[in-house]
C-alpha atoms as a printed R data frame, in Angstrom:
    type eleno elety resid chain resno       x       y       z
1   ATOM     1    CA   MET     A     1 364.386 -45.043 199.507
2   ATOM     2    CA   ALA     A     2 366.983 -42.906 200.817
3   ATOM     3    CA   GLU     A     3 370.021 -43.692 203.361
4   ATOM     4    CA   PRO     A     4 369.329 -43.302 207.316
5   ATOM     5    CA   GLU     A     5 370.317 -40.285 208.556
6   ATOM     6    CA   PHE     A     6 371.173 -41.818 211.959
7   ATOM     7    CA   THR     A     7 370.896 -45.638 212.841
8   ATOM     8    CA   ALA     A     8 371.831 -47.164 216.331
9   ATOM     9    CA   THR     A     9 371.578 -51.076 216.789
10  ATOM    10    CA   GLY     A    10 372.074 -52.608 220.259
11  ATOM    11    CA   VAL     A    11 370.228 -50.051 222.017
12  ATOM    12    CA   ARG     A    12 368.358 -50.852 224.977
13  ATOM    13    CA   ILE     A    13 364.615 -48.996 224.885
14  ATOM    14    CA   GLY     A    14 362.200 -48.850 227.811
15  ATOM    15    CA   LYS     A    15 359.430 -47.149 228.963
16  ATOM    16    CA   ARG     A    16 359.441 -45.970 232.654
17  ATOM    17    CA   LEU     A    17 360.748 -49.247 234.758
18  ATOM    18    CA   ARG     A    18 360.160 -51.883 232.013
19  ATOM    19    CA   ALA     A    19 362.265 -52.861 229.130
20  ATOM    20    CA   LEU     A    20 360.680 -53.105 225.630
21  ATOM    21    CA   THR     A    21 363.662 -54.397 223.773
22  ATOM    22    CA   SER     A    22 367.609 -54.961 224.925
23  ATOM    23    CA   ALA     A    23 368.534 -55.128 221.668
24  ATOM    24    CA   GLY     A    24 366.763 -52.725 219.423
25  ATOM    25    CA   GLU     A    25 367.153 -49.860 216.976
26  ATOM    26    CA   VAL     A    26 367.150 -46.446 216.693
27  ATOM    27    CA   ARG     A    27 366.660 -45.150 212.942
28  ATOM    28    CA   ILE     A    28 366.045 -41.513 211.365
29  ATOM    29    CA   ARG     A    29 365.173 -41.638 207.919
30  ATOM    30    CA   ASP     A    30 362.740 -39.574 205.701
31  ATOM    31    CA   GLY     A    31 362.127 -37.041 208.434
32  ATOM    32    CA   ARG     A    32 360.726 -40.123 210.744
33  ATOM    33    CA   LEU     A    33 362.339 -41.330 213.899
34  ATOM    34    CA   GLN     A    34 361.703 -44.946 214.539
35  ATOM    35    CA   LEU     A    35 362.184 -46.919 217.529
36  ATOM    36    CA   LEU     A    36 362.294 -50.751 216.372
37  ATOM    37    CA   THR     A    37 362.464 -54.076 217.995
38  ATOM    38    CA   SER     A    38 365.405 -56.536 217.522
39  ATOM    39    CA   TYR     A    39 363.366 -58.124 215.408
40  ATOM    40    CA   GLY     A    40 362.470 -55.052 213.236
41  ATOM    41    CA   SER     A    41 359.192 -54.666 214.461
42  ATOM    42    CA   GLU     A    42 358.040 -51.008 214.959
43  ATOM    43    CA   ILE     A    43 357.638 -49.959 218.604
44  ATOM    44    CA   ASP     A    44 356.904 -46.347 217.723
45  ATOM    45    CA   SER     A    45 357.689 -43.574 215.375
46  ATOM    46    CA   ALA     A    46 356.866 -40.215 214.784
47  ATOM    47    CA   PRO     A    47 357.664 -37.081 212.550
48  ATOM    48    CA   VAL     A    48 361.236 -35.972 213.797
49  ATOM    49    CA   GLN     A    49 359.924 -32.280 214.125
50  ATOM    50    CA   ALA     A    50 357.473 -33.559 217.048
51  ATOM    51    CA   VAL     A    51 359.970 -35.679 218.664
52  ATOM    52    CA   ARG     A    52 362.060 -34.181 221.928
53  ATOM    53    CA   ALA     A    53 365.334 -35.789 222.568
54  ATOM    54    CA   SER     A    54 367.305 -35.200 225.392
55  ATOM    55    CA   LYS     A    55 369.653 -36.244 228.241
56  ATOM    56    CA   PRO     A    56 368.132 -37.066 231.506
57  ATOM    57    CA   TRP     A    57 369.612 -35.459 234.360
58  ATOM    58    CA   PHE     A    58 369.792 -38.531 236.715
59  ATOM    59    CA   ALA     A    59 370.847 -40.856 234.208
60  ATOM    60    CA   ALA     A    60 374.400 -41.911 233.250
61  ATOM    61    CA   ASP     A    61 376.068 -40.980 230.242
62  ATOM    62    CA   ASP     A    62 374.994 -43.359 228.207
63  ATOM    63    CA   ARG     A    63 371.214 -42.794 227.944
64  ATOM    64    CA   ALA     A    64 369.066 -40.342 226.258
65  ATOM    65    CA   GLN     A    65 365.227 -39.743 226.747
66  ATOM    66    CA   ALA     A    66 362.995 -39.586 223.725
67  ATOM    67    CA   ASN     A    67 359.128 -38.337 223.707
68  ATOM    68    CA   LEU     A    68 356.949 -39.464 220.863
69  ATOM    69    CA   ASN     A    69 353.483 -39.249 220.437
70  ATOM    70    CA   GLY     A    70 353.236 -38.348 224.324
71  ATOM    71    CA   GLN     A    71 355.031 -41.349 225.416
72  ATOM    72    CA   ARG     A    72 358.639 -41.249 227.140
73  ATOM    73    CA   TYR     A    73 361.273 -43.610 226.127
74  ATOM    74    CA   LEU     A    74 364.436 -44.165 228.001
75  ATOM    75    CA   LEU     A    75 367.203 -45.122 225.186
76  ATOM    76    CA   THR     A    76 370.465 -46.767 226.594
77  ATOM    77    CA   LEU     A    77 373.105 -45.898 223.708
78  ATOM    78    CA   GLY     A    78 376.905 -46.132 224.031
79  ATOM    79    CA   ASP     A    79 378.758 -43.544 226.376
80  ATOM    80    CA   HIS     A    80 381.452 -43.045 223.912
81  ATOM    81    CA   ASP     A    81 381.473 -43.459 220.175
82  ATOM    82    CA   PRO     A    82 382.777 -46.722 218.723
83  ATOM    83    CA   ALA     A    83 386.116 -46.660 217.053
84  ATOM    84    CA   PRO     A    84 385.953 -46.945 213.286
85  ATOM    85    CA   GLY     A    85 385.089 -50.161 212.349
86  ATOM    86    CA   GLU     A    86 384.046 -51.806 215.857
87  ATOM    87    CA   PRO     A    87 380.268 -52.705 216.264
88  ATOM    88    CA   GLY     A    88 378.492 -50.570 219.155
89  ATOM    89    CA   PRO     A    89 376.044 -48.141 219.589
90  ATOM    90    CA   PRO     A    90 377.064 -44.275 219.114
91  ATOM    91    CA   ALA     A    91 376.885 -41.946 221.890
92  ATOM    92    CA   ALA     A    92 373.860 -40.687 223.203
93  ATOM    93    CA   ARG     A    93 374.593 -37.311 222.635
94  ATOM    94    CA   ARG     A    94 375.454 -38.144 218.911
95  ATOM    95    CA   PHE     A    95 371.624 -39.267 218.671
96  ATOM    96    CA   ILE     A    96 370.616 -36.039 220.648
97  ATOM    97    CA   GLU     A    97 372.168 -34.183 217.880
98  ATOM    98    CA   ALA     A    98 371.058 -36.059 215.149
99  ATOM    99    CA   VAL     A    99 367.395 -35.560 216.347
100 ATOM   100    CA   ARG     A   100 367.834 -31.930 216.200
101 ATOM   101    CA   LYS     A   101 369.480 -31.581 213.257
102 ATOM   102    CA   ALA     A   102 367.368 -33.519 211.363
103 ATOM   103    CA   ALA     A   103 364.330 -31.126 212.811
104 ATOM   104    CA   GLY     A   104 365.812 -28.369 211.675
105 ATOM   105    CA   ARG     A   105 366.760 -26.867 215.332
106 ATOM   106    CA   GLY     A   106 370.347 -27.138 215.135
107 ATOM   107    CA   ARG     A   107 372.393 -27.407 218.322
């Protein structure tokens, strides 16, 4: 199996105002975006070409929005990339860039 193109752990994943998990995982691997719970169960997944990732205009810098299969998820990642060797989720902008790159949309 190929290495993931993007992985973020400790991510709060919510749908509307409801939190689905407070320590989930976001993974891009083999052309698919997966949203996972802290136990590794899949919340949702879709081909990365069908995913829309963006920065909500009303949200803090650590948040990103992902639309998968007609569902809108709010992801709370880090507001800045952690220092090398330090734990923590990557910045929301890195997630958005990774989705665009994996889908072949560039910047």
